[in-house]
CSV table of C-alpha atoms in Angstrom, one decimal:
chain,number,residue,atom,x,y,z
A,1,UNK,CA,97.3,141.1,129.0
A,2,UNK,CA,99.7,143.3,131.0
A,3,UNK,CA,102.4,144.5,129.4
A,4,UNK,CA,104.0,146.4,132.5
A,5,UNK,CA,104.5,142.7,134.5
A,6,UNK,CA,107.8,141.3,134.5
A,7,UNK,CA,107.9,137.8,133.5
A,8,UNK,CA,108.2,136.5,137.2
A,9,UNK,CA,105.3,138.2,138.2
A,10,UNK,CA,103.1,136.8,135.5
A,11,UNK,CA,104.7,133.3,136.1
A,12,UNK,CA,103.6,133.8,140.1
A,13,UNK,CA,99.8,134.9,139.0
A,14,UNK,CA,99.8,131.9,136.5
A,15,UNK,CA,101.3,129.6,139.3
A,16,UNK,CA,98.4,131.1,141.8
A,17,UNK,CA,96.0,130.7,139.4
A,18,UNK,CA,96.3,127.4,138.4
A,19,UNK,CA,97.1,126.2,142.4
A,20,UNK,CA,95.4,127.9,144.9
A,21,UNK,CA,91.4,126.8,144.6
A,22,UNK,CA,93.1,123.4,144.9
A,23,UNK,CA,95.1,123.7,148.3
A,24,UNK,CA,93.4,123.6,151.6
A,25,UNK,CA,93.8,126.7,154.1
A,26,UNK,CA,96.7,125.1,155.9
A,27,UNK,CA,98.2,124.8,152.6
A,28,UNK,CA,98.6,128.2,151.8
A,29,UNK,CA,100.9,129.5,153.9
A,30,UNK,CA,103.6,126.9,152.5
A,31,UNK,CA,102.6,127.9,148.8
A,32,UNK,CA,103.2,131.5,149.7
A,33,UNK,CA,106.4,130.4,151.1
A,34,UNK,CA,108.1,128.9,148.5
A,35,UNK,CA,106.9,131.1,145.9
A,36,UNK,CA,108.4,133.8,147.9
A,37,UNK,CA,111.7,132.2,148.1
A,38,UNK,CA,111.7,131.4,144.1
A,39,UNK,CA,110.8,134.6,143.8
A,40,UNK,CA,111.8,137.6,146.5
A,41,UNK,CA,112.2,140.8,144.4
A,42,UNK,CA,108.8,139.8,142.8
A,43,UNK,CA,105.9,142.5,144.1
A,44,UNK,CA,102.6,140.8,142.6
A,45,UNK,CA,99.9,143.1,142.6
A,46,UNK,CA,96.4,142.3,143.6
A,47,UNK,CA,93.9,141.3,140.5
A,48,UNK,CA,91.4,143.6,139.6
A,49,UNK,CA,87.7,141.5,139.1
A,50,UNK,CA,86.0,144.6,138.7
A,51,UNK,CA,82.9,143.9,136.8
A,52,UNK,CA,82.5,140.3,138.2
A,53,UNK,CA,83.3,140.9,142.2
A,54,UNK,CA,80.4,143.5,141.5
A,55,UNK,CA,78.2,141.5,139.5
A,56,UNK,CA,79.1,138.7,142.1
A,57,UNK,CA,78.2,141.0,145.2
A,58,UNK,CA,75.1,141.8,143.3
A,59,UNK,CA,73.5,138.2,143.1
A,60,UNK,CA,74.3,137.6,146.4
A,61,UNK,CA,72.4,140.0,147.5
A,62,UNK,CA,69.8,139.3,145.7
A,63,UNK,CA,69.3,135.4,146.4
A,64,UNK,CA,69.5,136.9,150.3
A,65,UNK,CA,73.1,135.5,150.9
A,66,UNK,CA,75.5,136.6,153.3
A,67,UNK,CA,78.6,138.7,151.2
A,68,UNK,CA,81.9,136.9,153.1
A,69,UNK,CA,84.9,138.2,151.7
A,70,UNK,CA,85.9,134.7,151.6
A,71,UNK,CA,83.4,133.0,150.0
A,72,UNK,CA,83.3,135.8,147.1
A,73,UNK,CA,86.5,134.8,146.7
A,74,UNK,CA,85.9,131.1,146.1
A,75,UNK,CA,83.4,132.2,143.8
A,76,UNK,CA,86.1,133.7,142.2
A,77,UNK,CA,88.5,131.1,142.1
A,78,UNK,CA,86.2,128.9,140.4
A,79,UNK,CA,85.9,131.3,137.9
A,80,UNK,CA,90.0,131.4,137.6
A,81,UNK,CA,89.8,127.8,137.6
A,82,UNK,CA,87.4,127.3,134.6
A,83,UNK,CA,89.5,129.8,132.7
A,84,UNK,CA,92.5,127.2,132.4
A,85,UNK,CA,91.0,123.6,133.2
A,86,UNK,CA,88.0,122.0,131.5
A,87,UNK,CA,87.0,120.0,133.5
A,88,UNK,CA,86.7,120.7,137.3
A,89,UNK,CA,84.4,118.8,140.5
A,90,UNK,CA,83.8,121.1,143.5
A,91,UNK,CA,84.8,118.6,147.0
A,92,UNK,CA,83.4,119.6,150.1
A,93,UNK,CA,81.5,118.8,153.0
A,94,UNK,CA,77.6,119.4,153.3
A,95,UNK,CA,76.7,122.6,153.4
A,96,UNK,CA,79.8,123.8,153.0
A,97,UNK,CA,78.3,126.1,149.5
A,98,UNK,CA,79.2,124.2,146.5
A,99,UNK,CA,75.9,124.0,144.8
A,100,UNK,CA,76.1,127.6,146.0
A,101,UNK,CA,79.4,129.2,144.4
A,102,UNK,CA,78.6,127.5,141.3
A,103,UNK,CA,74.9,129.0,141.3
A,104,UNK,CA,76.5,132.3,141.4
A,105,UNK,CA,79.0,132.0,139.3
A,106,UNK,CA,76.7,131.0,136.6
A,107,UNK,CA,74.6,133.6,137.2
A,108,UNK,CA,76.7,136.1,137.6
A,109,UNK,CA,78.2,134.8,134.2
A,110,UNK,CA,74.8,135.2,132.3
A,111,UNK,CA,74.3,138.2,133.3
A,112,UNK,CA,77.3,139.6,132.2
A,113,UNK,CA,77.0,138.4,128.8
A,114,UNK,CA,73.9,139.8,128.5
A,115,UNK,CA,74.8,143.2,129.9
């Protein structure tokens, strides 16, 4: 909980939160778009993972995976995405790290809890 956030700038991270793992790349830029015309005054400031982008960083080195920015941050957003849906399915093409994000994620998550 942040008490410091205005209501629109919680409302945006909710809005993020809950839509961007879904869109594809060429998606984005629209989202972004219309969220900043709903919203122009709004400054959203960047979400602190802390503990897990570490602990994240941390398995990936140790299974011997590459650390892309990018693919941390799906990691990530799966993690987001577990936080407000119950049930989700990872679509992709071959190879394309599903088996992979979801690896990390839960062990990154075990670790944590038993940390």
């Amino acid at each position: 909980s942040r008490p410091d956030l205005s209501e629109d700038v919680i409302l945006i991270g909710a809005m993020k939160d809950a839509n961007l793992p879904k869109y594809l790349d060429d998606d984005l830029p629209l989202f972004n778009a219309i969220v900043k015309d709903l919203f122009p005054m709004a400054q959203v400031p960047p979400k602190e993972y802390g503990m897990l982008q570490n602990s994240i960083k941390s398995v990936l080195a140790e299974r011997k995976k590459e650390l892309v920015p990018t693919f941390v941050n799906k990691i990530i957003q799966l993690f987001e995405t577990f936080q407000v849906r119950f049930g989700v399915m990872l679509v992709g093409p071959s190879g394309g790290g599903k088996s992979t994000i979801y690896k990390t994620l839960q062990k990154v998550m075990t670790d944590l809890r038993e940390s």
